[in-house]
Amino acid sequence: MDVLILGNDLLRQKAVPVENLKDNLSQWQETAGNMFATLKAQNGVGLAGPQVGLMRRIFVVKVDGDEPRVFINPSIVETSQETVKYEEGCLSIPGNWADVVRPRTVKVQAWNERGRVFTLEAGGLLARVILHEYDHLDGVLFIDRLPELKRNRILDKIAKRVKA
Ligand code: ZN
């Protein structure tokens, strides 16, 4: 799968729910498999549908020391009041990293590629990636969560690279 890069309109659109998941499990298993392969090829830790032009509410996560996880039609049940700052990047905004403030922990409910609903409480890098990927489903990118100055610095850098 090709990963879309900042500037592509699809990255800014809201993805719609996956319908009839249970009737199409093999199709979604194949899609998740392709997403994991893309993630691995790009050395990423998370990939959301819109990043590969798939406007459905699905994302996959694979962080070191944890199993690969598929989230279909996820909802954020709860996030901690406590926040933490951590450096993020994005496969759709290559070559740029910045500290983003997010909740320290998250409780998320979703369906997996076997059609089973699950609830997961996560902290650390896993929470970070889940919140980052969930944002993608709503057309939100990590640079949107930066102070304006920092965001503009990244956008300027990208604009210069496009020109060059
Ligand atoms: Zn991203």
Short mmCIF file of C-alpha atoms and ligand atoms in Angstrom, two decimals:
data_model
loop_
_atom_site.label_atom_id
_atom_site.label_comp_id
_atom_site.label_asym_id
_atom_site.label_seq_id
_atom_site.Cartn_x
_atom_site.Cartn_y
_atom_site.Cartn_z
CA MET A 1 0.00 0.00 0.00
CA ASP A 2 1.16 3.54 -0.71
CA VAL A 3 1.20 5.88 2.27
CA LEU A 4 -0.37 9.27 1.52
CA ILE A 5 1.68 12.33 2.38
CA LEU A 6 0.58 15.61 3.97
CA GLY A 7 -1.14 17.68 1.29
CA ASN A 8 -3.37 14.83 0.18
CA ASP A 9 -6.99 15.79 0.95
CA LEU A 10 -7.92 12.30 2.11
CA LEU A 11 -5.74 12.76 5.20
CA ARG A 12 -8.08 15.58 6.23
CA GLN A 13 -11.35 13.72 5.81
CA LYS A 14 -13.31 11.81 8.41
CA ALA A 15 -13.35 8.05 7.90
CA VAL A 16 -16.68 6.21 8.09
CA PRO A 17 -17.42 3.08 10.17
CA VAL A 18 -16.75 -0.39 8.81
CA GLU A 19 -20.14 -1.99 8.14
CA ASN A 20 -21.08 -5.66 8.27
CA LEU A 21 -17.70 -6.58 9.70
CA LYS A 22 -18.74 -10.13 10.54
CA ASP A 23 -19.88 -10.84 6.98
CA ASN A 24 -16.58 -9.63 5.54
CA LEU A 25 -14.02 -10.91 8.01
CA SER A 26 -11.66 -12.39 5.42
CA GLN A 27 -11.61 -9.09 3.51
CA TRP A 28 -10.77 -7.13 6.66
CA GLN A 29 -8.17 -9.67 7.74
CA GLU A 30 -6.50 -9.25 4.37
CA THR A 31 -6.68 -5.46 4.66
CA ALA A 32 -5.17 -5.55 8.16
CA GLY A 33 -2.43 -7.86 6.87
CA ASN A 34 -1.60 -5.43 4.08
CA MET A 35 -1.56 -2.56 6.55
CA PHE A 36 0.86 -4.42 8.84
CA ALA A 37 3.11 -5.18 5.86
CA THR A 38 3.11 -1.50 4.91
CA LEU A 39 3.80 -0.51 8.51
CA LYS A 40 6.75 -2.88 8.72
CA ALA A 41 8.19 -1.75 5.37
CA GLN A 42 8.10 1.84 6.60
CA ASN A 43 9.42 1.07 10.10
CA GLY A 44 6.32 2.59 11.67
CA VAL A 45 4.43 1.75 14.85
CA GLY A 46 0.91 2.59 13.67
CA LEU A 47 -1.06 3.06 10.46
CA ALA A 48 -4.63 4.26 9.97
CA GLY A 49 -6.97 3.61 7.03
CA PRO A 50 -6.97 7.19 5.69
CA GLN A 51 -3.16 7.08 5.43
CA VAL A 52 -3.50 4.49 2.70
CA GLY A 53 -6.59 6.07 1.15
CA LEU A 54 -8.95 3.68 2.90
CA MET A 55 -11.65 5.93 4.39
CA ARG A 56 -12.87 3.42 6.97
CA ARG A 57 -12.45 3.49 10.74
CA ILE A 58 -9.61 1.02 11.09
CA PHE A 59 -6.04 1.30 12.31
CA VAL A 60 -3.26 -1.13 13.14
CA VAL A 61 -0.59 -0.80 15.82
CA LYS A 62 2.64 -2.69 16.43
CA VAL A 63 4.92 -1.41 19.15
CA ASP A 64 8.04 -3.22 20.36
CA GLY A 65 7.35 -5.87 22.95
CA ASP A 66 3.62 -6.02 22.21
CA GLU A 67 1.49 -8.07 19.84
CA PRO A 68 0.18 -6.60 16.57
CA ARG A 69 -3.21 -5.05 17.26
CA VAL A 70 -6.09 -4.22 14.90
CA PHE A 71 -8.71 -1.63 15.89
CA ILE A 72 -11.93 -1.51 13.88
CA ASN A 73 -14.64 1.07 14.66
CA PRO A 74 -12.78 2.11 17.81
CA SER A 75 -14.16 4.44 20.44
CA ILE A 76 -12.16 6.20 23.11
CA VAL A 77 -13.93 5.28 26.34
CA GLU A 78 -11.72 7.24 28.72
CA THR A 79 -8.49 9.16 28.85
CA SER A 80 -6.45 10.17 31.89
CA GLN A 81 -6.58 13.75 33.12
CA GLU A 82 -2.85 13.54 33.46
CA THR A 83 -1.00 14.37 30.29
CA VAL A 84 2.48 13.65 29.08
CA LYS A 85 4.72 15.14 26.43
CA TYR A 86 6.37 12.74 24.00
CA GLU A 87 8.07 13.05 20.64
CA GLU A 88 5.92 11.95 17.69
CA GLY A 89 6.37 11.50 13.99
CA CYS A 90 4.01 10.31 11.29
CA LEU A 91 4.49 8.21 8.15
CA SER A 92 2.38 10.83 6.34
CA ILE A 93 4.67 13.67 7.47
CA PRO A 94 8.06 12.06 6.90
CA GLY A 95 11.21 13.54 8.40
CA ASN A 96 9.43 15.61 11.05
CA TRP A 97 9.20 14.98 14.77
CA ALA A 98 7.87 17.12 17.59
CA ASP A 99 6.79 16.84 21.21
CA VAL A 100 3.04 16.40 21.48
CA VAL A 101 1.04 16.61 24.71
CA ARG A 102 -1.55 13.84 25.13
CA PRO A 103 -3.27 11.93 27.95
CA ARG A 104 -0.95 9.50 29.70
CA THR A 105 -3.38 6.57 29.48
CA VAL A 106 -6.34 5.61 27.32
CA LYS A 107 -9.18 3.11 27.52
CA VAL A 108 -10.39 2.12 24.07
CA GLN A 109 -13.05 -0.24 22.79
CA ALA A 110 -12.93 -1.68 19.29
CA TRP A 111 -13.47 -4.78 17.16
CA ASN A 112 -10.56 -6.88 16.05
CA GLU A 113 -10.02 -8.58 12.69
CA ARG A 114 -11.74 -11.70 14.03
CA GLY A 115 -14.92 -9.72 14.60
CA ARG A 116 -14.62 -9.71 18.38
CA VAL A 117 -15.16 -6.63 20.50
CA PHE A 118 -12.47 -5.86 23.07
CA THR A 119 -11.62 -3.18 25.59
CA LEU A 120 -8.01 -2.21 26.17
CA GLU A 121 -6.44 0.03 28.78
CA ALA A 122 -3.07 1.27 27.65
CA GLY A 123 -0.29 3.54 28.82
CA GLY A 124 3.16 4.43 27.57
CA LEU A 125 3.95 4.21 23.88
CA LEU A 126 0.89 2.05 23.16
CA ALA A 127 -1.47 4.75 24.48
CA ARG A 128 0.40 7.35 22.50
CA VAL A 129 0.11 5.43 19.24
CA ILE A 130 -3.58 4.58 19.78
CA LEU A 131 -4.42 8.27 20.31
CA HIS A 132 -2.32 9.33 17.31
CA GLU A 133 -3.95 6.75 15.01
CA TYR A 134 -7.43 7.47 16.32
CA ASP A 135 -6.92 11.12 15.36
CA HIS A 136 -6.23 10.04 11.77
CA LEU A 137 -9.78 8.60 11.57
CA ASP A 138 -11.09 12.13 12.16
CA GLY A 139 -8.69 13.80 9.74
CA VAL A 140 -6.52 15.14 12.57
CA LEU A 141 -2.72 15.08 12.33
CA PHE A 142 -0.17 15.41 15.15
CA ILE A 143 0.95 18.81 13.86
CA ASP A 144 -2.59 20.09 14.64
CA ARG A 145 -1.83 19.47 18.31
CA LEU A 146 1.35 21.58 18.32
CA PRO A 147 1.69 25.21 19.32
CA GLU A 148 1.19 27.37 16.22
CA LEU A 149 4.84 28.40 15.97
CA LYS A 150 6.07 24.83 15.98
CA ARG A 151 3.42 23.76 13.49
CA ASN A 152 4.33 26.58 11.11
CA ARG A 153 8.00 25.69 11.35
CA ILE A 154 7.21 22.16 10.14
CA LEU A 155 4.87 23.41 7.39
CA ASP A 156 7.50 25.91 6.18
CA LYS A 157 10.13 23.18 6.10
CA ILE A 158 7.84 20.96 4.01
CA ALA A 159 6.89 23.83 1.65
CA LYS A 160 10.59 24.56 1.05
CA ARG A 161 11.30 20.91 0.32
CA VAL A 162 8.41 20.75 -2.17
CA LYS A 163 9.76 23.83 -3.95
CA ALA A 164 13.33 22.42 -4.05
ZN ZN B 1 0.30 9.46 11.72
#
